[in-house]
């Protein structure tokens, strides 16, 4: 037995391997091109957003410069820019009732728009609810609205001058009469498009007319009401400029006409830009209001 054990060769002992540190799994590295592309992606997105409007502005300036080069009486973009710097250096000066800065003229126009637009909202929105809710009233006012809505707002200006005997109330009257139709029509349409199931539930629950108005009609018709408000404010801002050209006084429309009488075309171009910016700001404000009040409808 001992001889057999001695005849079996001994297995070699395992050789220890020295490890200098903890074993780490090799992680693949991202290619440098992919990292660079990812870093450049925000810049490319910004360029895609900014490039189209900048191209449009450059095209307008180029056409403007070409027209100015062909007509000596037409100011170039550089001349208009210099005139704008001088104009906005003191926009709220006041030398006389008919000689005031551009800031006072814009504020006077906005005040007229606010009064006429506010009166139109106070009358037009409740009337739209009644027209949309009561069929008899809808049939009664339908032909009248269809007849008067296409009439130009400036056609109402002589009526305002005759009735109010003053230019300022006549301009406000023009704003009122042009703003009320979109509010009435859109509010009535919104009320009429309330789902009939809602009204059936209200009838089963025996809800009062006030609760039907506040809990069902108003939330459902609110997107339509805000659409009418947006259309009305845009029309009102367009009309006030033309009305002030005819009535005179203080206002951006009168200021444009006065600068035309002085043959100051650079100031007219500046006034056009101001009218556009103010109209855009009014539109953006109402869009933000609509999104805040009707976020669920907008999301859907």
Short mmCIF file of C-alpha atoms in Angstrom, two decimals:
data_model
loop_
_atom_site.label_atom_id
_atom_site.label_comp_id
_atom_site.label_asym_id
_atom_site.label_seq_id
_atom_site.Cartn_x
_atom_site.Cartn_y
_atom_site.Cartn_z
CA UNK A 1 0.00 0.00 0.00
CA UNK A 2 2.80 2.38 0.93
CA UNK A 3 4.60 1.41 -2.26
CA UNK A 4 1.52 2.29 -4.32
CA UNK A 5 1.21 5.67 -2.61
CA UNK A 6 4.83 6.42 -3.25
CA UNK A 7 4.45 5.54 -6.92
CA UNK A 8 1.70 8.24 -7.50
CA UNK A 9 3.39 11.48 -8.60
CA UNK A 10 2.61 14.65 -6.64
CA UNK A 11 0.52 17.34 -8.46
CA UNK A 12 2.33 20.64 -8.86
CA UNK A 13 1.14 23.38 -6.52
CA UNK A 14 -0.71 26.30 -8.16
CA UNK A 15 1.50 29.25 -8.84
CA UNK A 16 0.16 32.40 -7.16
CA UNK A 17 -0.50 35.33 -9.49
CA UNK A 18 0.28 38.76 -8.13
CA UNK A 19 -2.53 41.31 -8.62
CA UNK A 20 -1.45 44.91 -8.34
CA UNK A 21 -4.93 46.36 -7.81
CA UNK A 22 -8.66 45.56 -7.82
CA UNK A 23 -9.91 43.98 -10.97
CA UNK A 24 -11.92 46.38 -13.16
CA UNK A 25 -14.20 45.51 -16.04
CA UNK A 26 -13.24 47.26 -19.23
CA UNK A 27 -15.93 49.82 -20.24
CA UNK A 28 -16.30 50.71 -23.87
CA UNK A 29 -15.65 54.36 -24.63
CA UNK A 30 -18.03 56.43 -26.72
CA UNK A 31 -16.65 57.59 -30.03
CA UNK A 32 -15.50 61.20 -30.05
CA UNK A 33 -17.69 61.96 -33.07
CA UNK A 34 -20.84 60.92 -31.17
CA UNK A 35 -19.94 63.11 -28.20
CA UNK A 36 -19.25 66.08 -30.45
CA UNK A 37 -22.54 65.56 -32.30
CA UNK A 38 -24.46 65.46 -29.03
CA UNK A 39 -22.83 68.67 -27.86
CA UNK A 40 -23.57 70.41 -31.15
CA UNK A 41 -27.26 69.38 -31.17
CA UNK A 42 -28.56 72.30 -29.02
CA UNK A 43 -26.66 74.77 -31.19
CA UNK A 44 -28.12 73.26 -34.36
CA UNK A 45 -31.63 73.43 -32.88
CA UNK A 46 -31.15 77.09 -31.97
CA UNK A 47 -29.90 77.84 -35.47
CA UNK A 48 -32.94 76.17 -37.03
CA UNK A 49 -35.24 78.29 -34.87
CA UNK A 50 -33.47 81.60 -35.36
CA UNK A 51 -32.42 81.30 -39.00
CA UNK A 52 -35.91 81.54 -40.65
CA UNK A 53 -37.04 84.76 -38.91
CA UNK A 54 -33.63 86.37 -39.37
CA UNK A 55 -33.75 85.47 -43.05
CA UNK A 56 -37.19 87.02 -43.37
CA UNK A 57 -36.07 90.22 -41.64
CA UNK A 58 -33.00 90.43 -43.85
CA UNK A 59 -35.18 90.00 -46.94
CA UNK A 60 -37.50 92.82 -45.82
CA UNK A 61 -34.54 95.11 -45.14
CA UNK A 62 -33.08 94.30 -48.55
CA UNK A 63 -36.33 95.13 -50.35
CA UNK A 64 -36.65 98.26 -48.21
CA UNK A 65 -33.14 99.37 -49.17
CA UNK A 66 -33.83 98.76 -52.86
CA UNK A 67 -37.01 100.88 -52.70
CA UNK A 68 -35.15 103.65 -50.86
CA UNK A 69 -32.41 103.60 -53.50
CA UNK A 70 -34.99 104.01 -56.27
CA UNK A 71 -36.96 106.76 -54.48
CA UNK A 72 -35.14 109.61 -52.77
CA UNK A 73 -38.21 110.59 -50.73
CA UNK A 74 -38.39 107.13 -49.15
CA UNK A 75 -36.08 106.77 -46.12
CA UNK A 76 -33.58 103.95 -45.94
CA UNK A 77 -33.46 101.51 -42.99
CA UNK A 78 -30.46 103.35 -41.54
CA UNK A 79 -32.18 106.75 -41.72
CA UNK A 80 -35.32 105.28 -40.14
CA UNK A 81 -33.26 103.69 -37.37
CA UNK A 82 -31.61 107.03 -36.56
CA UNK A 83 -35.02 108.73 -36.52
CA UNK A 84 -36.31 106.03 -34.16
CA UNK A 85 -33.43 106.62 -31.75
CA UNK A 86 -34.24 110.33 -31.65
CA UNK A 87 -37.97 109.63 -31.31
CA UNK A 88 -37.63 107.18 -28.42
CA UNK A 89 -35.08 109.31 -26.62
CA UNK A 90 -38.04 111.26 -25.15
CA UNK A 91 -41.31 109.49 -25.99
CA UNK A 92 -43.36 111.25 -23.31
CA UNK A 93 -42.69 114.93 -23.96
CA UNK A 94 -45.66 117.28 -23.99
CA UNK A 95 -45.38 120.72 -25.57
CA UNK A 96 -49.05 121.31 -26.37
CA UNK A 97 -52.29 119.33 -26.68
CA UNK A 98 -51.47 118.56 -30.31
CA UNK A 99 -47.71 118.18 -29.88
CA UNK A 100 -47.00 115.18 -27.65
CA UNK A 101 -44.59 112.26 -27.67
CA UNK A 102 -45.27 108.93 -29.32
CA UNK A 103 -45.77 107.33 -25.92
CA UNK A 104 -48.74 109.56 -25.05
CA UNK A 105 -50.29 108.90 -28.45
CA UNK A 106 -50.06 105.12 -28.03
CA UNK A 107 -51.52 105.34 -24.51
CA UNK A 108 -54.41 107.50 -25.75
CA UNK A 109 -55.24 104.95 -28.45
CA UNK A 110 -55.03 102.07 -25.97
CA UNK A 111 -57.34 103.93 -23.61
CA UNK A 112 -59.99 104.34 -26.31
CA UNK A 113 -59.64 100.69 -27.28
CA UNK A 114 -59.98 99.61 -23.65
CA UNK A 115 -63.16 101.63 -23.11
CA UNK A 116 -64.86 100.59 -26.36
CA UNK A 117 -63.72 96.98 -26.05
CA UNK A 118 -64.80 96.79 -22.40
CA UNK A 119 -68.28 98.09 -23.17
CA UNK A 120 -68.59 95.62 -26.02
CA UNK A 121 -67.62 92.76 -23.71
CA UNK A 122 -70.07 93.85 -21.00
CA UNK A 123 -72.94 93.88 -23.50
CA UNK A 124 -71.91 91.36 -26.15
CA UNK A 125 -71.01 88.35 -23.98
CA UNK A 126 -74.25 88.33 -21.90
CA UNK A 127 -76.28 88.96 -25.04
CA UNK A 128 -74.52 86.04 -26.70
CA UNK A 129 -75.51 83.80 -23.79
CA UNK A 130 -79.15 84.86 -24.13
CA UNK A 131 -79.15 84.37 -27.90
CA UNK A 132 -77.58 80.94 -27.56
CA UNK A 133 -79.91 79.90 -24.75
CA UNK A 134 -83.29 81.24 -25.90
CA UNK A 135 -84.40 80.24 -29.37
CA UNK A 136 -86.89 83.10 -29.70
CA UNK A 137 -84.20 85.68 -28.98
CA UNK A 138 -81.86 83.94 -31.43
CA UNK A 139 -84.42 84.19 -34.21
CA UNK A 140 -85.15 87.79 -33.28
CA UNK A 141 -81.55 89.01 -33.35
CA UNK A 142 -80.24 86.70 -36.07
CA UNK A 143 -81.34 88.83 -39.07
CA UNK A 144 -80.19 92.05 -37.37
CA UNK A 145 -76.70 90.69 -36.67
CA UNK A 146 -76.42 89.26 -40.19
CA UNK A 147 -77.34 92.65 -41.62
CA UNK A 148 -75.08 94.86 -39.46
CA UNK A 149 -72.02 92.64 -39.07
CA UNK A 150 -70.64 93.20 -42.61
CA UNK A 151 -70.87 97.00 -42.31
CA UNK A 152 -67.48 98.69 -42.14
CA UNK A 153 -66.76 100.10 -38.67
CA UNK A 154 -65.79 103.45 -40.16
CA UNK A 155 -69.28 103.75 -41.64
CA UNK A 156 -70.51 104.10 -38.05
CA UNK A 157 -68.17 107.00 -37.32
CA UNK A 158 -70.44 109.75 -38.75
CA UNK A 159 -73.31 108.36 -36.68
CA UNK A 160 -71.12 108.66 -33.59
CA UNK A 161 -70.13 112.22 -34.45
CA UNK A 162 -73.77 113.13 -34.96
CA UNK A 163 -74.97 111.55 -31.72
CA UNK A 164 -72.09 112.37 -29.35
CA UNK A 165 -71.05 115.74 -30.87
CA UNK A 166 -67.41 114.94 -30.06
CA UNK A 167 -64.54 113.09 -31.73
CA UNK A 168 -63.38 111.06 -28.75
CA UNK A 169 -66.74 109.37 -27.95
CA UNK A 170 -67.27 108.82 -31.68
CA UNK A 171 -63.99 106.89 -31.92
CA UNK A 172 -64.95 104.82 -28.87
CA UNK A 173 -68.32 104.16 -30.47
CA UNK A 174 -66.58 102.81 -33.59
CA UNK A 175 -64.50 100.49 -31.42
CA UNK A 176 -67.60 99.32 -29.59
CA UNK A 177 -69.64 98.57 -32.70
CA UNK A 178 -66.84 96.63 -34.40
CA UNK A 179 -65.94 94.63 -31.28
CA UNK A 180 -69.39 93.51 -30.23
CA UNK A 181 -70.22 91.25 -33.20
CA UNK A 182 -67.42 88.66 -32.75
CA UNK A 183 -68.24 88.39 -29.04
CA UNK A 184 -71.98 87.91 -29.61
CA UNK A 185 -71.57 85.37 -32.40
CA UNK A 186 -68.85 83.25 -30.79
CA UNK A 187 -70.53 83.24 -27.39
CA UNK A 188 -73.88 82.20 -28.89
CA UNK A 189 -72.21 79.43 -30.91
CA UNK A 190 -70.40 78.18 -27.81
CA UNK A 191 -73.62 78.04 -25.81
CA UNK A 192 -75.49 76.27 -28.61
CA UNK A 193 -72.77 73.62 -28.89
CA UNK A 194 -72.97 72.54 -25.27
CA UNK A 195 -73.63 68.76 -25.30
CA UNK A 196 -77.30 67.95 -24.81
CA UNK A 197 -76.38 65.27 -22.26
CA UNK A 198 -75.16 68.01 -19.93
CA UNK A 199 -78.49 69.80 -20.18
CA UNK A 200 -80.41 66.57 -19.61
CA UNK A 201 -78.44 65.91 -16.42
CA UNK A 202 -79.12 69.48 -15.27
CA UNK A 203 -82.84 68.95 -15.90
CA UNK A 204 -82.83 65.69 -13.96
CA UNK A 205 -81.02 67.30 -11.04
CA UNK A 206 -83.42 70.25 -11.22
CA UNK A 207 -80.60 72.80 -11.30
CA UNK A 208 -81.41 76.47 -11.25
CA UNK A 209 -80.72 78.66 -14.27
CA UNK A 210 -77.84 80.31 -12.43
CA UNK A 211 -76.15 76.98 -11.71
CA UNK A 212 -76.69 75.89 -15.31
CA UNK A 213 -75.02 79.11 -16.43
CA UNK A 214 -72.05 78.94 -14.06
CA UNK A 215 -71.50 75.17 -13.89
CA UNK A 216 -72.33 74.04 -17.44
CA UNK A 217 -72.69 76.81 -20.01
CA UNK A 218 -69.80 79.06 -19.01
CA UNK A 219 -67.09 76.36 -18.75
CA UNK A 220 -68.21 74.74 -22.00
CA UNK A 221 -68.49 77.99 -23.96
CA UNK A 222 -65.35 79.61 -22.54
CA UNK A 223 -63.06 78.62 -25.45
CA UNK A 224 -65.54 80.14 -27.91
CA UNK A 225 -65.84 83.30 -25.81
CA UNK A 226 -62.07 83.75 -25.73
CA UNK A 227 -61.90 83.25 -29.49
CA UNK A 228 -64.44 86.03 -29.94
CA UNK A 229 -62.44 88.26 -27.58
CA UNK A 230 -59.26 87.68 -29.59
CA UNK A 231 -61.00 88.51 -32.85
CA UNK A 232 -62.57 91.60 -31.32
CA UNK A 233 -59.36 93.05 -29.88
CA UNK A 234 -57.57 92.63 -33.22
CA UNK A 235 -60.37 94.40 -35.07
CA UNK A 236 -60.55 97.14 -32.45
CA UNK A 237 -56.85 97.94 -32.74
CA UNK A 238 -57.16 98.12 -36.52
CA UNK A 239 -60.17 100.41 -36.42
CA UNK A 240 -58.84 102.89 -33.86
CA UNK A 241 -55.96 103.90 -36.14
CA UNK A 242 -58.31 104.71 -39.02
CA UNK A 243 -60.84 106.41 -36.75
CA UNK A 244 -58.19 108.67 -35.21
CA UNK A 245 -57.00 109.69 -38.68
CA UNK A 246 -60.49 111.05 -39.34
CA UNK A 247 -61.31 112.50 -35.94
CA UNK A 248 -57.93 114.01 -34.96
CA UNK A 249 -56.77 114.68 -31.41
CA UNK A 250 -54.19 112.62 -29.58
CA UNK A 251 -53.64 109.06 -30.76
CA UNK A 252 -51.39 106.92 -32.89
CA UNK A 253 -53.69 107.29 -35.92
CA UNK A 254 -53.72 111.08 -35.67
CA UNK A 255 -49.95 111.02 -35.16
CA UNK A 256 -49.48 109.07 -38.41
CA UNK A 257 -51.68 111.50 -40.32
CA UNK A 258 -49.91 114.51 -38.81
CA UNK A 259 -46.51 113.12 -39.79
CA UNK A 260 -47.80 112.58 -43.32
CA UNK A 261 -48.82 116.24 -43.47
CA UNK A 262 -45.26 117.07 -42.40
CA UNK A 263 -43.89 114.65 -45.06
CA UNK A 264 -41.97 112.77 -42.38
CA UNK A 265 -42.08 109.30 -43.91
CA UNK A 266 -39.52 107.88 -41.46
CA UNK A 267 -41.87 108.56 -38.54
CA UNK A 268 -44.75 106.95 -40.45
CA UNK A 269 -42.71 103.77 -40.88
CA UNK A 270 -41.84 103.85 -37.17
CA UNK A 271 -45.53 104.26 -36.31
CA UNK A 272 -46.40 101.26 -38.50
CA UNK A 273 -43.86 99.17 -36.61
CA UNK A 274 -45.27 100.38 -33.26
CA UNK A 275 -48.83 99.54 -34.30
CA UNK A 276 -47.73 96.06 -35.31
CA UNK A 277 -45.82 95.45 -32.07
CA UNK A 278 -48.69 96.64 -29.88
CA UNK A 279 -51.17 94.49 -31.81
CA UNK A 280 -48.86 91.48 -31.46
CA UNK A 281 -48.51 92.03 -27.71
CA UNK A 282 -52.29 92.25 -27.31
CA UNK A 283 -52.69 89.02 -29.27
CA UNK A 284 -50.04 87.21 -27.22
CA UNK A 285 -51.61 88.40 -23.96
CA UNK A 286 -55.01 87.02 -24.95
CA UNK A 287 -53.48 83.75 -26.15
CA UNK A 288 -51.77 83.35 -22.78
CA UNK A 289 -55.06 84.10 -21.03
CA UNK A 290 -56.86 81.53 -23.16
CA UNK A 291 -54.27 78.87 -22.38
CA UNK A 292 -54.44 79.64 -18.67
CA UNK A 293 -58.24 79.50 -18.50
CA UNK A 294 -58.83 76.61 -20.90
CA UNK A 295 -55.76 74.45 -20.34
CA UNK A 296 -57.80 71.26 -20.25
CA UNK A 297 -59.57 72.00 -23.54
CA UNK A 298 -56.30 73.04 -25.16
CA UNK A 299 -54.57 69.88 -23.95
CA UNK A 300 -57.39 67.74 -25.31
#
